[in-house]
Amino acid sequence: MPPMPTPHPAVRETSRRFSTRHMLMLALALEILIAGSVNADRSRRPGVTVDMPAVDGHVIT
């Protein structure tokens, strides 16, 4: 009886090219960076506005 051949795992050649999924992820990351930098330059009102009391000695708590 001949010896049984040992199974070898299927080896996939690694590709140096970007896949479509990687290109889409990079494009999305670039779009987020650009949109964030554009929105960072806009002046916005503060979230909480505190008015100074008209009478000295009064404290807003």
mmCIF file of N, CA, C and O in Angstrom:
data_model
loop_
_atom_site.group_PDB
_atom_site.id
_atom_site.type_symbol
_atom_site.label_atom_id
_atom_site.label_comp_id
_atom_site.label_asym_id
_atom_site.label_seq_id
_atom_site.Cartn_x
_atom_site.Cartn_y
_atom_site.Cartn_z
ATOM 1 N N MET A 1 0.847 -1.172 0.000
ATOM 2 C CA MET A 1 0.000 0.000 0.000
ATOM 3 C C MET A 1 0.897 1.241 0.000
ATOM 4 O O MET A 1 1.786 1.359 0.827
ATOM 5 N N PRO A 2 0.659 2.189 -0.931
ATOM 6 C CA PRO A 2 1.515 3.384 -0.989
ATOM 7 C C PRO A 2 1.222 4.308 0.192
ATOM 8 O O PRO A 2 0.114 4.337 0.722
ATOM 9 N N PRO A 3 2.214 5.075 0.623
ATOM 10 C CA PRO A 3 1.990 5.992 1.754
ATOM 11 C C PRO A 3 1.008 7.102 1.356
ATOM 12 O O PRO A 3 0.955 7.548 0.218
ATOM 13 N N MET A 4 0.223 7.533 2.339
ATOM 14 C CA MET A 4 -0.755 8.597 2.108
ATOM 15 C C MET A 4 -0.035 9.940 2.002
ATOM 16 O O MET A 4 0.847 10.233 2.807
ATOM 17 N N PRO A 5 -0.381 10.749 1.020
ATOM 18 C CA PRO A 5 0.255 12.072 0.934
ATOM 19 C C PRO A 5 -0.250 12.968 2.064
ATOM 20 O O PRO A 5 -1.404 12.907 2.470
ATOM 21 N N THR A 6 0.643 13.765 2.592
ATOM 22 C CA THR A 6 0.254 14.678 3.669
ATOM 23 C C THR A 6 -0.428 15.893 3.048
ATOM 24 O O THR A 6 0.062 16.457 2.065
ATOM 25 N N PRO A 7 -1.561 16.279 3.594
ATOM 26 C CA PRO A 7 -2.265 17.443 3.023
ATOM 27 C C PRO A 7 -1.524 18.734 3.362
ATOM 28 O O PRO A 7 -1.004 18.909 4.447
ATOM 29 N N HIS A 8 -1.465 19.594 2.394
ATOM 30 C CA HIS A 8 -0.850 20.909 2.580
ATOM 31 C C HIS A 8 -1.952 21.954 2.583
ATOM 32 O O HIS A 8 -2.863 21.900 1.763
ATOM 33 N N PRO A 9 -1.870 22.911 3.510
ATOM 34 C CA PRO A 9 -2.903 23.967 3.501
ATOM 35 C C PRO A 9 -2.787 24.804 2.231
ATOM 36 O O PRO A 9 -1.706 24.995 1.695
ATOM 37 N N ALA A 10 -3.917 25.264 1.782
ATOM 38 C CA ALA A 10 -3.937 26.094 0.580
ATOM 39 C C ALA A 10 -3.276 27.430 0.892
ATOM 40 O O ALA A 10 -3.677 28.141 1.797
ATOM 41 N N VAL A 11 -2.239 27.747 0.179
ATOM 42 C CA VAL A 11 -1.506 28.992 0.390
ATOM 43 C C VAL A 11 -1.928 29.966 -0.692
ATOM 44 O O VAL A 11 -1.843 29.672 -1.880
ATOM 45 N N ARG A 12 -2.380 31.106 -0.257
ATOM 46 C CA ARG A 12 -2.827 32.122 -1.198
ATOM 47 C C ARG A 12 -1.695 33.127 -1.376
ATOM 48 O O ARG A 12 -1.106 33.586 -0.413
ATOM 49 N N GLU A 13 -1.417 33.455 -2.602
ATOM 50 C CA GLU A 13 -0.381 34.458 -2.848
ATOM 51 C C GLU A 13 -0.875 35.814 -2.375
ATOM 52 O O GLU A 13 -2.001 36.196 -2.651
ATOM 53 N N THR A 14 -0.025 36.513 -1.654
ATOM 54 C CA THR A 14 -0.413 37.832 -1.177
ATOM 55 C C THR A 14 -0.274 38.837 -2.315
ATOM 56 O O THR A 14 0.720 38.858 -3.016
ATOM 57 N N SER A 15 -1.289 39.630 -2.452
ATOM 58 C CA SER A 15 -1.297 40.644 -3.498
ATOM 59 C C SER A 15 -0.848 41.971 -2.905
ATOM 60 O O SER A 15 -1.245 42.338 -1.809
ATOM 61 N N ARG A 16 -0.028 42.677 -3.609
ATOM 62 C CA ARG A 16 0.463 43.976 -3.137
ATOM 63 C C ARG A 16 -0.487 45.108 -3.501
ATOM 64 O O ARG A 16 -0.323 46.220 -3.073
ATOM 65 N N ARG A 17 -1.506 44.822 -4.297
ATOM 66 C CA ARG A 17 -2.450 45.853 -4.698
ATOM 67 C C ARG A 17 -3.498 46.056 -3.624
ATOM 68 O O ARG A 17 -3.795 45.156 -2.855
ATOM 69 N N PHE A 18 -4.068 47.255 -3.593
ATOM 70 C CA PHE A 18 -5.183 47.519 -2.689
ATOM 71 C C PHE A 18 -6.447 46.911 -3.271
ATOM 72 O O PHE A 18 -6.694 46.978 -4.467
ATOM 73 N N SER A 19 -7.241 46.340 -2.411
ATOM 74 C CA SER A 19 -8.528 45.836 -2.891
ATOM 75 C C SER A 19 -9.508 47.001 -2.959
ATOM 76 O O SER A 19 -9.249 48.099 -2.468
ATOM 77 N N THR A 20 -10.630 46.756 -3.560
ATOM 78 C CA THR A 20 -11.660 47.796 -3.685
ATOM 79 C C THR A 20 -12.128 48.246 -2.316
ATOM 80 O O THR A 20 -12.351 49.436 -2.085
ATOM 81 N N ARG A 21 -12.255 47.310 -1.389
ATOM 82 C CA ARG A 21 -12.693 47.651 -0.034
ATOM 83 C C ARG A 21 -11.703 48.599 0.646
ATOM 84 O O ARG A 21 -12.094 49.560 1.295
ATOM 85 N N HIS A 22 -10.402 48.336 0.477
ATOM 86 C CA HIS A 22 -9.402 49.206 1.082
ATOM 87 C C HIS A 22 -9.428 50.604 0.465
ATOM 88 O O HIS A 22 -9.259 51.608 1.165
ATOM 89 N N MET A 23 -9.635 50.667 -0.842
ATOM 90 C CA MET A 23 -9.704 51.973 -1.492
ATOM 91 C C MET A 23 -10.911 52.765 -1.007
ATOM 92 O O MET A 23 -10.823 53.969 -0.786
ATOM 93 N N LEU A 24 -12.053 52.087 -0.812
ATOM 94 C CA LEU A 24 -13.238 52.774 -0.309
ATOM 95 C C LEU A 24 -13.026 53.262 1.119
ATOM 96 O O LEU A 24 -13.458 54.355 1.482
ATOM 97 N N MET A 25 -12.350 52.462 1.942
ATOM 98 C CA MET A 25 -12.081 52.886 3.326
ATOM 99 C C MET A 25 -11.153 54.094 3.346
ATOM 100 O O MET A 25 -11.352 55.026 4.142
ATOM 101 N N LEU A 26 -10.151 54.113 2.493
ATOM 102 C CA LEU A 26 -9.247 55.267 2.430
ATOM 103 C C LEU A 26 -9.972 56.512 1.928
ATOM 104 O O LEU A 26 -9.748 57.618 2.424
ATOM 105 N N ALA A 27 -10.846 56.340 0.950
ATOM 106 C CA ALA A 27 -11.607 57.483 0.439
ATOM 107 C C ALA A 27 -12.534 58.036 1.515
ATOM 108 O O ALA A 27 -12.663 59.256 1.665
ATOM 109 N N LEU A 28 -13.162 57.163 2.289
ATOM 110 C CA LEU A 28 -14.040 57.609 3.363
ATOM 111 C C LEU A 28 -13.245 58.339 4.447
ATOM 112 O O LEU A 28 -13.674 59.379 4.951
ATOM 113 N N ALA A 29 -12.077 57.814 4.807
ATOM 114 C CA ALA A 29 -11.245 58.479 5.809
ATOM 115 C C ALA A 29 -10.801 59.861 5.331
ATOM 116 O O ALA A 29 -10.809 60.823 6.097
ATOM 117 N N LEU A 30 -10.452 59.973 4.065
ATOM 118 C CA LEU A 30 -10.050 61.270 3.508
ATOM 119 C C LEU A 30 -11.221 62.245 3.515
ATOM 120 O O LEU A 30 -11.053 63.425 3.864
ATOM 121 N N GLU A 31 -12.397 61.765 3.180
ATOM 122 C CA GLU A 31 -13.578 62.629 3.183
ATOM 123 C C GLU A 31 -13.895 63.117 4.599
ATOM 124 O O GLU A 31 -14.245 64.285 4.802
ATOM 125 N N ILE A 32 -13.749 62.246 5.588
ATOM 126 C CA ILE A 32 -13.993 62.643 6.976
ATOM 127 C C ILE A 32 -12.974 63.687 7.421
ATOM 128 O O ILE A 32 -13.330 64.670 8.090
ATOM 129 N N LEU A 33 -11.715 63.519 7.045
ATOM 130 C CA LEU A 33 -10.689 64.503 7.407
ATOM 131 C C LEU A 33 -10.968 65.860 6.763
ATOM 132 O O LEU A 33 -10.833 66.904 7.404
ATOM 133 N N ILE A 34 -11.352 65.854 5.508
ATOM 134 C CA ILE A 34 -11.626 67.120 4.817
ATOM 135 C C ILE A 34 -12.856 67.797 5.416
ATOM 136 O O ILE A 34 -12.846 68.999 5.697
ATOM 137 N N ALA A 35 -13.924 67.035 5.644
ATOM 138 C CA ALA A 35 -15.147 67.622 6.216
ATOM 139 C C ALA A 35 -14.879 68.144 7.623
ATOM 140 O O ALA A 35 -15.380 69.208 8.004
ATOM 141 N N GLY A 36 -14.076 67.441 8.398
ATOM 142 C CA GLY A 36 -13.756 67.899 9.746
ATOM 143 C C GLY A 36 -12.939 69.173 9.742
ATOM 144 O O GLY A 36 -13.169 70.081 10.552
ATOM 145 N N SER A 37 -11.989 69.280 8.821
ATOM 146 C CA SER A 37 -11.172 70.497 8.784
ATOM 147 C C SER A 37 -11.984 71.690 8.292
ATOM 148 O O SER A 37 -11.763 72.816 8.729
ATOM 149 N N VAL A 38 -12.921 71.472 7.397
ATOM 150 C CA VAL A 38 -13.771 72.572 6.925
ATOM 151 C C VAL A 38 -14.692 73.040 8.047
ATOM 152 O O VAL A 38 -14.865 74.243 8.266
ATOM 153 N N ASN A 39 -15.274 72.112 8.783
ATOM 154 C CA ASN A 39 -16.198 72.478 9.859
ATOM 155 C C ASN A 39 -15.484 73.042 11.081
ATOM 156 O O ASN A 39 -16.093 73.762 11.865
ATOM 157 N N ALA A 40 -14.207 72.758 11.251
ATOM 158 C CA ALA A 40 -13.470 73.247 12.418
ATOM 159 C C ALA A 40 -13.227 74.754 12.331
ATOM 160 O O ALA A 40 -13.056 75.408 13.354
ATOM 161 N N ASP A 41 -13.214 75.305 11.124
ATOM 162 C CA ASP A 41 -12.935 76.730 10.961
ATOM 163 C C ASP A 41 -14.160 77.610 11.204
ATOM 164 O O ASP A 41 -14.029 78.816 11.377
ATOM 165 N N ARG A 42 -15.323 77.027 11.229
ATOM 166 C CA ARG A 42 -16.541 77.811 11.439
ATOM 167 C C ARG A 42 -16.663 78.209 12.902
ATOM 168 O O ARG A 42 -16.374 77.431 13.799
ATOM 169 N N SER A 43 -17.085 79.443 13.120
ATOM 170 C CA SER A 43 -17.285 79.883 14.504
ATOM 171 C C SER A 43 -18.676 79.465 14.940
ATOM 172 O O SER A 43 -19.661 79.631 14.221
ATOM 173 N N ARG A 44 -18.752 78.917 16.126
ATOM 174 C CA ARG A 44 -20.033 78.447 16.650
ATOM 175 C C ARG A 44 -20.297 79.084 17.997
ATOM 176 O O ARG A 44 -19.384 79.435 18.725
ATOM 177 N N ARG A 45 -21.583 79.206 18.303
ATOM 178 C CA ARG A 45 -21.950 79.739 19.601
ATOM 179 C C ARG A 45 -21.591 78.726 20.666
ATOM 180 O O ARG A 45 -21.638 77.523 20.422
ATOM 181 N N PRO A 46 -21.253 79.197 21.860
ATOM 182 C CA PRO A 46 -20.967 78.244 22.931
ATOM 183 C C PRO A 46 -22.225 77.474 23.314
ATOM 184 O O PRO A 46 -23.347 77.950 23.128
ATOM 185 N N GLY A 47 -22.026 76.293 23.848
ATOM 186 C CA GLY A 47 -23.156 75.463 24.220
ATOM 187 C C GLY A 47 -23.935 76.020 25.389
ATOM 188 O O GLY A 47 -25.144 75.888 25.470
ATOM 189 N N VAL A 48 -23.246 76.676 26.323
ATOM 190 C CA VAL A 48 -23.897 77.240 27.500
ATOM 191 C C VAL A 48 -23.556 78.727 27.545
ATOM 192 O O VAL A 48 -22.395 79.103 27.559
ATOM 193 N N THR A 49 -24.573 79.564 27.584
ATOM 194 C CA THR A 49 -24.367 80.997 27.678
ATOM 195 C C THR A 49 -24.679 81.437 29.097
ATOM 196 O O THR A 49 -25.757 81.148 29.624
ATOM 197 N N VAL A 50 -23.722 82.099 29.723
ATOM 198 C CA VAL A 50 -23.905 82.569 31.094
ATOM 199 C C VAL A 50 -23.877 84.093 31.075
ATOM 200 O O VAL A 50 -22.918 84.691 30.590
ATOM 201 N N ASP A 51 -24.939 84.694 31.580
ATOM 202 C CA ASP A 51 -24.995 86.151 31.665
ATOM 203 C C ASP A 51 -24.476 86.579 33.026
ATOM 204 O O ASP A 51 -24.700 85.922 34.039
ATOM 205 N N MET A 52 -23.798 87.702 33.038
ATOM 206 C CA MET A 52 -23.308 88.254 34.308
ATOM 207 C C MET A 52 -24.487 88.887 35.048
ATOM 208 O O MET A 52 -25.338 89.520 34.425
ATOM 209 N N PRO A 53 -24.543 88.701 36.363
ATOM 210 C CA PRO A 53 -25.638 89.322 37.117
ATOM 211 C C PRO A 53 -25.514 90.844 37.085
ATOM 212 O O PRO A 53 -24.418 91.403 37.046
ATOM 213 N N ALA A 54 -26.663 91.520 37.093
ATOM 214 C CA ALA A 54 -26.675 92.982 37.028
ATOM 215 C C ALA A 54 -26.285 93.606 38.368
ATOM 216 O O ALA A 54 -25.818 94.740 38.413
ATOM 217 N N VAL A 55 -26.495 92.876 39.457
ATOM 218 C CA VAL A 55 -26.213 93.405 40.788
ATOM 219 C C VAL A 55 -24.929 92.770 41.316
ATOM 220 O O VAL A 55 -24.770 91.548 41.272
ATOM 221 N N ASP A 56 -24.013 93.610 41.795
ATOM 222 C CA ASP A 56 -22.783 93.087 42.362
ATOM 223 C C ASP A 56 -23.082 92.239 43.607
ATOM 224 O O ASP A 56 -23.949 92.572 44.390
ATOM 225 N N GLY A 57 -22.336 91.169 43.759
ATOM 226 C CA GLY A 57 -22.526 90.331 44.929
ATOM 227 C C GLY A 57 -23.466 89.165 44.675
ATOM 228 O O GLY A 57 -23.484 88.216 45.460
ATOM 229 N N HIS A 58 -24.250 89.231 43.636
ATOM 230 C CA HIS A 58 -25.120 88.114 43.308
ATOM 231 C C HIS A 58 -24.306 87.061 42.547
ATOM 232 O O HIS A 58 -23.478 87.400 41.717
ATOM 233 N N VAL A 59 -24.582 85.819 42.847
ATOM 234 C CA VAL A 59 -23.829 84.739 42.232
ATOM 235 C C VAL A 59 -24.803 83.807 41.509
ATOM 236 O O VAL A 59 -25.859 83.477 42.058
ATOM 237 N N ILE A 60 -24.440 83.406 40.328
ATOM 238 C CA ILE A 60 -25.247 82.412 39.597
ATOM 239 C C ILE A 60 -24.755 81.037 40.004
ATOM 240 O O ILE A 60 -23.571 80.715 39.880
ATOM 241 N N THR A 61 -25.660 80.229 40.546
ATOM 242 C CA THR A 61 -25.255 78.883 40.958
ATOM 243 C C THR A 61 -25.936 77.841 40.138
ATOM 244 O O THR A 61 -26.915 78.056 39.509
#
